[in-house]
């Protein structure tokens, strides 16, 4: 993938900003126009639709957005029609006419060759922490996100959430216009109103002005606030994130006297102990951490060794699934455990048996690896645990080596305090002017504060948000927020590294960025680009003429050497804590693995992404352990041949507040604990998200932000979960080969079958594409699935269809476990195996699926008649069928909201009703690389073709390449002694192979897993 | 196909003689042959064994046609498959050889049977000169009983031996239940 | 018993059988004849302005790439932007009525809307650049455009048409520097030349016959 | 007829009572012909026509909605890509087989009792195959392009994949239908002629005359006719075996445990005949009552059919036992799980009712009394029909829903539309049969006369030699 040095970015955007914007008009005029039908306001769809020009474009282009058509379209026209795309709601009935038209440019933009995608570097933030991405753009349509190899938080990988942010951009439910009390107003009116009130605040120094922000790390926004502060010294900023890290900073305060940010160096750690921390999956830097961690776990000929992971946790987390030794306990017990561990490390190990045995063996292991171990505590554990852990790391000399401390990347003040104060002030009527940027506090603020009601007490509340959500409903004004892919900005990564965000497209729905908005408050009329640029002019980007460095930085996506320097820390020991462990059932809150804190609830991709360990979609559930379930009288037979999705509904009571939701059994989950995930049960999420799952925030109070005593009782009703996997045992079919790393090289039970074939073998002398997946490294995070969906225009089908087992994912992550109470998990990503003796091909009556000369199992959609015979005959069941016209389905809904068509990858056919589809090894990427190579009269280089799943995988568990190339990585992995293929005895000869799941148990604790 | 006369003015076409049993008919036919009549036909409600031999009208071409049809059908079936899979558009289907003859057997067989069956039908009809909805004999009185319970012998007037009075007499002597003039 | 059918009916009866058989044959033949493979070529479509390739490409000798800029590097050869026309026509023929649409487009910033002459279905992924690069001339597929006053398609781009060349390229390949040459004479030893070129460009029919070369 | 004569017949053909004593050639013609020409239809005929048409309209609705909405309206999913459609396809094809067996194989075997029921059986074959033929087309994701399954020159340069059993099906089923049609029609020609000659209404005369092709029963015609008919029988015999073998290959050629079995062809064919005869009984038993045909379709006919049902039933049951044995003997983890899952898994209820219907129940036919008891026979025939449907359900569903990858296992549940389509085809089938009985001679007149002749004059055998 090449990153275009993007010098003319500025001009393009200037050009773009010249495009006709709606004139700001008064309500009266608006009414007139709505009558007269003059297209002046984005919102007036039918008016737009009636505009012949626009209609022409829409007519012309939309029906063919799904195909490689975009050849001859002008960027600006494109942007205009994109902006008006909702208008298509009225025009969806476009039909392909016998004669198609070509619409060439009027003035061709330089440096844009139709049909050749360009890649731009930018960054996207989650919880304020940036992840660098490369955005693939087709004629001005961003279509795919991939990690930016230059960026420390990514190194080229992404997680599922980042993959889905491209869909967030095109979400047809994003707010389209400026409203006051739900009615449209012109920006002019709004600005007049706000500025008037601001002026009134000048007198009081702006003590009535409050901002409520989610965590952010943007230097520019800091700068703008500083300027505001000059004008209104009394102005206050409050912060709120549902997924906050209070305890991390508080822990640091306790240990070092000041809030600091930890950065872990898993690449240096031989022993890792996690106390309720899901560091491989959640939190800042998790993608990078996963990579570093995996690099120490990659068992190969040259270095058949790996690190060891102990996990002590109060739920079943992705990190826990990777553990070599795992101990589950109720959240409140972790503190005591940490205390015990500290004393063990400090005063030497003692005691044996049960938990102590685990603890002492672990402690010994840690002591044996000073400076090469990491003990890490979860955000959900109280500050005390963090303080204890900090001390343990100090005792192990880990500070500075494996654990580094830097200045906080985001504002470290306590979120819980901050929002509590704001609510109080609101209730006391102290707040004249409240600005709520992003986030969704009305939905996820601590329920006992009743923040949503409090908002109404503000003199004037202004909401800047992507969607008109619960919070917007309580605010006076709602202003559409520009997506990060639509706006200029900057942000810092988990280690402080800064990136500059550049827009990939003009705001689709005429939203404005935080920067523009603040500038507006300051009366600063400049384009946001200029403001961001200024920030860095002041900060300095490095040697050389600024313009050059600037564009170089944009192209690279990272501001060189901007990472925060590690701080010297001196630790003040933490006093012994009396165990505050409560008895009885506890509830454990957790950001949802797919919809996070609710910001992705309206994302069909993520809704349909199976949740790790649950394999459930479109719902959140109350997770309990088998024993607890037994106690509650829950009957779910996890051993059944086909586990149905019928889940009992239970009522969860926390501090007198109640919420009801589906209960599901998760082996390995601690007893007497119920884990609930945030982000569901939303009332104003949008067409996709509204009404899915139950709202855990309804019982999440100020004191009980992460866990609390609770009670659970069955209501007697049942509900249907949409599961994607219905059987959890391997049935001794050797799907995963498990072995201890010590046994590396010893050929065990399974001896490679002798290669026999009834037919003369087919020769593959050219490129011989193959894939190897390392099951040791797969964490089951589903990033590959999301990436595949994004790359291959895969439809989402909605809950009902998933229940009918019709999900369309080309790659799925199978999850197996061996025991209910103390399970060992194994994750197996299963894409198409690209069998050389493909059983599917022989039975296709129309030769719609056959082999190409490189041994790929081709699937030709336009030839397929849909007998589904191939799927029946596929031993791996990786083929997917369009039972309905899924382009009408959630998130794909092209016919209703063509804006989602802009998201399409023009190099992949959008499959119609009644055709079979499957993984193609991203043949479109292979083909592109082949053509490039041919033009340069050279063979395709190793690593030149990267499949979407491979690129996304945080642990780089997937390797793809040309098996015939002796120097290719894939060839090396295929040569690994323990390489195996699924169901080898079928002699289908899969090209996709696997490496066994190696574990590294502590010899001292065989009995405790 | 049997050529047939197209006539305008009605004239005598011959005589039909009705018998009660197939045996009687066979006897009559035999004596008619011995009397030297050649333009004979016998109409019966169901196949009467040995009749054609007596009338000297036995013809065994149908099986030959069917055999040829069948063989040709099978061969063309096999040829089509081979041409497609080996020469016109060879494809690597599941690693199988281009000429996977075992997979071609069923279709080859079906083609053979189909062709054979059709040639049986067409062959039989053409040799019998069918369809022929109009035939002089249908003008004979009571001829409809030939498809019911009567066994009919028909001597055409074209027959060199034919003589209006003598032939009628002759037929009467063969024990016919009734002898009718066929005028059409 | 009276005849049910008249004497004529014999002929009729047999005729019906024959006709039925013939009809079947006719239907099959008609079906084959009417496939687009043999059809809808040589028809010029209405265009916003009657642009003549003959005039521009032949008489004036303008190179294909001057207007169809993408041909060498992109999947799409591309249709010239209005401003490309205006580079000349802002000086010459400025008051020709034929050019009104062009000028209007330029001034009002509204694109011209040409009717597509050569097209392949949406599920066919065709890349101009690679064909040009491997020595497939524009004129091989688009016919001698330089002789067209109004543009029409000379070949129906049906699968068989593409396969003809993908199966035996040697009959069509040209030296790369002759690709844009309208007056190129196919040499008598085309077959050998073609094979040499295939050798040179490592063109492997085995590979370019794969479904996934065009359908993805 | 004189008493003496009657005694003589008994002597001739022993106890076998295949044709009423009082019958003469003319009585046969009138009795059978008048069903079509004169006799007003019994009220049961109208009732059954009503039901049939109801089902037929259901079929139309089901198809319309299917074409509009797509395959999604059915219960099929991944892993269970085939559901009712294929089950019904196999079921119907199987039923068709009895017709060909009775008319062709039994003809070659000189089984006199085939005559009189063969026409009904053949007609049943035709409509059954039509029903069957619908499903492979309808179950396509894109029914609009079904013709891609036929080899024809086209602008794509593409052909069907002749390695695929589905293409074999296309050829097998269409051949089977064509040949059965020819066989059936050829058999009809002489009878059409006799109807033409008996008809009083001009319109009927013309209609029958047109179809009779001017047949006049000329001796040389009869000779060629007989040899053609015999040859068709000879062709149909291997054909009927091949067709269901090929259908069974749809499964046997795949690699799915429960499908990938060498015993499929023989036991599919047996099963086909088994279900076919059951269906003949189901149709014939009421018919002979309504139209008072007990003298033409005698209790001996039924007895014979019951015997065949019993024999084929035993073969099928043997097939089941073999499957179980293989599953154990192969030691193959997939095979043994498949069988265990059938017996104890979520679909075990279906499996055991299948064993009852096809394995246990038919054993009652060992008893002559049962075979000659109309009620028992009728109930039995229904049980067998159900059993054979269940067999296909077990084969298709239980094999697919839990095959190789445990992670992909899932259930199949038919939807309303699955069921409506199935019921619809039954309606279509009945409509066909009911109309046929009214419009065409349901019992071969000429052949019956021939049988009568053989019966009166014992030299059946001599004559057979001449024929062969």
PDB file of C-alpha atoms in Angstrom, chain A residues 640-642 723-733 735 762 801-807 812 814-816 830 839 841-849 861-869 871-885 889 913-916 982-983 985-986, chain D residues 66-83 85-86 139-143 145-146 148-149 152 154 156 158-167 249-256 259 333-334 337-338 341 345-346 400-411 415:
ATOM      1  CA  UNK A 640     -26.435 -29.952  23.272  1.00  0.00           C
ATOM      2  CA  UNK A 641     -25.781 -30.908  19.664  1.00  0.00           C
ATOM      3  CA  UNK A 642     -27.301 -27.586  18.729  1.00  0.00           C
ATOM      4  CA  UNK A 723     -26.013 -16.841  18.196  1.00  0.00           C
ATOM      5  CA  UNK A 724     -23.550 -17.568  15.424  1.00  0.00           C
ATOM      6  CA  UNK A 725     -22.140 -20.749  16.945  1.00  0.00           C
ATOM      7  CA  UNK A 726     -24.318 -23.455  18.438  1.00  0.00           C
ATOM      8  CA  UNK A 727     -21.874 -26.151  19.451  1.00  0.00           C
ATOM      9  CA  UNK A 728     -18.889 -25.564  21.644  1.00  0.00           C
ATOM     10  CA  UNK A 729     -17.027 -28.866  21.712  1.00  0.00           C
ATOM     11  CA  UNK A 730     -14.554 -29.970  19.052  1.00  0.00           C
ATOM     12  CA  UNK A 731     -15.933 -33.522  19.264  1.00  0.00           C
ATOM     13  CA  UNK A 732     -12.343 -34.788  18.962  1.00  0.00           C
ATOM     14  CA  UNK A 733     -12.152 -33.595  15.386  1.00  0.00           C
ATOM     15  CA  UNK A 735      -9.924 -28.597  14.756  1.00  0.00           C
ATOM     16  CA  UNK A 762      -2.780 -30.589 -10.901  1.00  0.00           C
ATOM     17  CA  UNK A 801     -31.727 -13.646   9.853  1.00  0.00           C
ATOM     18  CA  UNK A 802     -28.809 -14.375  12.184  1.00  0.00           C
ATOM     19  CA  UNK A 803     -31.211 -16.380  14.327  1.00  0.00           C
ATOM     20  CA  UNK A 804     -32.068 -18.318  11.169  1.00  0.00           C
ATOM     21  CA  UNK A 805     -28.338 -18.925  10.763  1.00  0.00           C
ATOM     22  CA  UNK A 806     -27.903 -16.792   7.671  1.00  0.00           C
ATOM     23  CA  UNK A 807     -25.117 -14.425   8.707  1.00  0.00           C
ATOM     24  CA  UNK A 812     -15.657 -16.408  11.248  1.00  0.00           C
ATOM     25  CA  UNK A 814     -14.882 -20.429  15.927  1.00  0.00           C
ATOM     26  CA  UNK A 815     -14.593 -20.680  19.674  1.00  0.00           C
ATOM     27  CA  UNK A 816     -14.158 -23.993  21.469  1.00  0.00           C
ATOM     28  CA  UNK A 830     -12.091 -19.936   9.560  1.00  0.00           C
ATOM     29  CA  UNK A 839     -15.592 -30.524  -2.908  1.00  0.00           C
ATOM     30  CA  UNK A 841     -16.625 -27.161  -7.229  1.00  0.00           C
ATOM     31  CA  UNK A 842     -17.444 -30.640  -8.432  1.00  0.00           C
ATOM     32  CA  UNK A 843     -21.108 -30.332  -7.547  1.00  0.00           C
ATOM     33  CA  UNK A 844     -21.811 -26.919  -9.049  1.00  0.00           C
ATOM     34  CA  UNK A 845     -24.031 -27.537 -12.073  1.00  0.00           C
ATOM     35  CA  UNK A 846     -23.042 -24.363 -13.908  1.00  0.00           C
ATOM     36  CA  UNK A 847     -19.309 -24.190 -13.149  1.00  0.00           C
ATOM     37  CA  UNK A 848     -19.858 -20.995 -11.184  1.00  0.00           C
ATOM     38  CA  UNK A 849     -17.121 -22.102  -8.842  1.00  0.00           C
ATOM     39  CA  UNK A 861     -21.361 -14.469  -8.635  1.00  0.00           C
ATOM     40  CA  UNK A 862     -22.803 -13.548 -11.993  1.00  0.00           C
ATOM     41  CA  UNK A 863     -22.742 -17.195 -13.054  1.00  0.00           C
ATOM     42  CA  UNK A 864     -24.204 -18.608  -9.843  1.00  0.00           C
ATOM     43  CA  UNK A 865     -27.751 -19.931 -10.065  1.00  0.00           C
ATOM     44  CA  UNK A 866     -28.005 -20.620  -6.345  1.00  0.00           C
ATOM     45  CA  UNK A 867     -28.441 -24.353  -5.895  1.00  0.00           C
ATOM     46  CA  UNK A 868     -26.604 -24.145  -2.517  1.00  0.00           C
ATOM     47  CA  UNK A 869     -25.150 -27.553  -3.343  1.00  0.00           C
ATOM     48  CA  UNK A 871     -22.357 -25.023   0.551  1.00  0.00           C
ATOM     49  CA  UNK A 872     -23.830 -28.387   1.468  1.00  0.00           C
ATOM     50  CA  UNK A 873     -20.729 -30.103   0.206  1.00  0.00           C
ATOM     51  CA  UNK A 874     -18.295 -27.726   1.908  1.00  0.00           C
ATOM     52  CA  UNK A 875     -16.859 -29.542   4.923  1.00  0.00           C
ATOM     53  CA  UNK A 876     -15.898 -26.227   6.504  1.00  0.00           C
ATOM     54  CA  UNK A 877     -19.222 -24.480   5.853  1.00  0.00           C
ATOM     55  CA  UNK A 878     -17.546 -21.236   4.864  1.00  0.00           C
ATOM     56  CA  UNK A 879     -19.886 -20.428   2.010  1.00  0.00           C
ATOM     57  CA  UNK A 880     -22.579 -17.806   2.487  1.00  0.00           C
ATOM     58  CA  UNK A 881     -25.833 -17.455   0.578  1.00  0.00           C
ATOM     59  CA  UNK A 882     -27.984 -14.430  -0.226  1.00  0.00           C
ATOM     60  CA  UNK A 883     -31.298 -15.890   0.838  1.00  0.00           C
ATOM     61  CA  UNK A 884     -32.924 -12.497   0.426  1.00  0.00           C
ATOM     62  CA  UNK A 885     -31.920  -9.296  -1.277  1.00  0.00           C
ATOM     63  CA  UNK A 889     -30.990  -5.075   5.055  1.00  0.00           C
ATOM     64  CA  UNK A 913     -30.349 -12.194  -4.268  1.00  0.00           C
ATOM     65  CA  UNK A 914     -29.923 -15.918  -4.663  1.00  0.00           C
ATOM     66  CA  UNK A 915     -26.184 -16.139  -5.198  1.00  0.00           C
ATOM     67  CA  UNK A 916     -23.543 -17.892  -3.157  1.00  0.00           C
ATOM     68  CA  UNK A 982      -8.504 -28.885   9.071  1.00  0.00           C
ATOM     69  CA  UNK A 983      -9.977 -32.350   8.469  1.00  0.00           C
ATOM     70  CA  UNK A 985      -8.397 -36.975   6.170  1.00  0.00           C
ATOM     71  CA  UNK A 986     -10.871 -35.550   3.643  1.00  0.00           C
TER      72      UNK A 986
ATOM     73  CA  UNK D  66     -41.415 -17.485  -3.640  1.00  0.00           C
ATOM     74  CA  UNK D  67     -40.507 -15.842  -6.912  1.00  0.00           C
ATOM     75  CA  UNK D  68     -41.251 -12.415  -5.454  1.00  0.00           C
ATOM     76  CA  UNK D  69     -39.454 -12.738  -2.140  1.00  0.00           C
ATOM     77  CA  UNK D  70     -36.800 -15.343  -2.804  1.00  0.00           C
ATOM     78  CA  UNK D  71     -35.618 -18.556  -1.231  1.00  0.00           C
ATOM     79  CA  UNK D  72     -35.422 -16.772   2.100  1.00  0.00           C
ATOM     80  CA  UNK D  73     -39.076 -17.493   2.801  1.00  0.00           C
ATOM     81  CA  UNK D  74     -38.127 -21.119   3.324  1.00  0.00           C
ATOM     82  CA  UNK D  75     -36.455 -22.622   6.372  1.00  0.00           C
ATOM     83  CA  UNK D  76     -33.202 -23.320   4.569  1.00  0.00           C
ATOM     84  CA  UNK D  77     -30.008 -21.829   5.966  1.00  0.00           C
ATOM     85  CA  UNK D  78     -26.302 -22.492   6.268  1.00  0.00           C
ATOM     86  CA  UNK D  79     -25.524 -25.407   7.055  1.00  0.00           C
ATOM     87  CA  UNK D  80     -28.850 -26.845   5.892  1.00  0.00           C
ATOM     88  CA  UNK D  81     -28.832 -25.576   2.317  1.00  0.00           C
ATOM     89  CA  UNK D  82     -31.439 -28.043   1.131  1.00  0.00           C
ATOM     90  CA  UNK D  83     -34.789 -28.461   2.793  1.00  0.00           C
ATOM     91  CA  UNK D  85     -37.654 -28.652  -1.887  1.00  0.00           C
ATOM     92  CA  UNK D  86     -35.186 -31.476  -2.357  1.00  0.00           C
ATOM     93  CA  UNK D 139     -35.219 -24.173  -5.231  1.00  0.00           C
ATOM     94  CA  UNK D 140     -32.722 -22.194  -7.300  1.00  0.00           C
ATOM     95  CA  UNK D 141     -31.637 -18.900  -5.820  1.00  0.00           C
ATOM     96  CA  UNK D 142     -32.118 -17.423  -9.289  1.00  0.00           C
ATOM     97  CA  UNK D 143     -34.886 -19.469 -10.952  1.00  0.00           C
ATOM     98  CA  UNK D 145     -31.615 -18.519 -15.186  1.00  0.00           C
ATOM     99  CA  UNK D 146     -32.491 -22.205 -14.748  1.00  0.00           C
ATOM    100  CA  UNK D 148     -28.037 -22.383 -17.656  1.00  0.00           C
ATOM    101  CA  UNK D 149     -28.285 -25.992 -16.559  1.00  0.00           C
ATOM    102  CA  UNK D 152     -26.838 -24.764 -25.453  1.00  0.00           C
ATOM    103  CA  UNK D 154     -24.412 -19.060 -26.042  1.00  0.00           C
ATOM    104  CA  UNK D 156     -20.829 -16.557 -22.843  1.00  0.00           C
ATOM    105  CA  UNK D 158     -20.102 -21.276 -20.995  1.00  0.00           C
ATOM    106  CA  UNK D 159     -21.464 -24.793 -20.533  1.00  0.00           C
ATOM    107  CA  UNK D 160     -22.923 -26.702 -17.625  1.00  0.00           C
ATOM    108  CA  UNK D 161     -20.489 -28.639 -15.463  1.00  0.00           C
ATOM    109  CA  UNK D 162     -21.144 -32.211 -16.517  1.00  0.00           C
ATOM    110  CA  UNK D 163     -19.397 -33.473 -13.389  1.00  0.00           C
ATOM    111  CA  UNK D 164     -22.254 -32.207 -11.242  1.00  0.00           C
ATOM    112  CA  UNK D 165     -24.987 -34.672 -10.262  1.00  0.00           C
ATOM    113  CA  UNK D 166     -27.480 -31.838 -10.627  1.00  0.00           C
ATOM    114  CA  UNK D 167     -26.791 -31.737 -14.348  1.00  0.00           C
ATOM    115  CA  UNK D 249     -26.037 -39.756  -6.544  1.00  0.00           C
ATOM    116  CA  UNK D 250     -27.003 -36.167  -5.723  1.00  0.00           C
ATOM    117  CA  UNK D 251     -26.250 -37.304  -2.213  1.00  0.00           C
ATOM    118  CA  UNK D 252     -23.796 -40.140  -2.716  1.00  0.00           C
ATOM    119  CA  UNK D 253     -21.412 -38.044  -4.808  1.00  0.00           C
ATOM    120  CA  UNK D 254     -21.050 -35.493  -2.011  1.00  0.00           C
ATOM    121  CA  UNK D 255     -18.765 -35.982   0.981  1.00  0.00           C
ATOM    122  CA  UNK D 256     -21.280 -35.330   3.706  1.00  0.00           C
ATOM    123  CA  UNK D 259     -24.839 -38.834   2.086  1.00  0.00           C
ATOM    124  CA  UNK D 333     -15.809 -40.375  13.715  1.00  0.00           C
ATOM    125  CA  UNK D 334     -18.054 -38.409  11.370  1.00  0.00           C
ATOM    126  CA  UNK D 337     -21.584 -39.369  15.089  1.00  0.00           C
ATOM    127  CA  UNK D 338     -24.021 -38.914  12.218  1.00  0.00           C
ATOM    128  CA  UNK D 341     -27.164 -38.109  16.122  1.00  0.00           C
ATOM    129  CA  UNK D 345     -30.137 -36.191  18.387  1.00  0.00           C
ATOM    130  CA  UNK D 346     -32.711 -33.427  18.024  1.00  0.00           C
ATOM    131  CA  UNK D 400     -26.561 -31.504   6.874  1.00  0.00           C
ATOM    132  CA  UNK D 401     -27.485 -29.969  10.196  1.00  0.00           C
ATOM    133  CA  UNK D 402     -24.501 -31.500  11.971  1.00  0.00           C
ATOM    134  CA  UNK D 403     -21.755 -32.467   9.564  1.00  0.00           C
ATOM    135  CA  UNK D 404     -18.027 -31.811   9.818  1.00  0.00           C
ATOM    136  CA  UNK D 405     -17.421 -28.523  11.626  1.00  0.00           C
ATOM    137  CA  UNK D 406     -19.116 -28.569  15.042  1.00  0.00           C
ATOM    138  CA  UNK D 407     -19.054 -24.782  15.008  1.00  0.00           C
ATOM    139  CA  UNK D 408     -21.448 -24.677  12.054  1.00  0.00           C
ATOM    140  CA  UNK D 409     -24.071 -27.047  13.363  1.00  0.00           C
ATOM    141  CA  UNK D 410     -27.573 -25.668  13.400  1.00  0.00           C
ATOM    142  CA  UNK D 411     -31.210 -26.678  13.153  1.00  0.00           C
ATOM    143  CA  UNK D 415     -41.740 -22.475   7.368  1.00  0.00           C
TER     144      UNK D 415
END
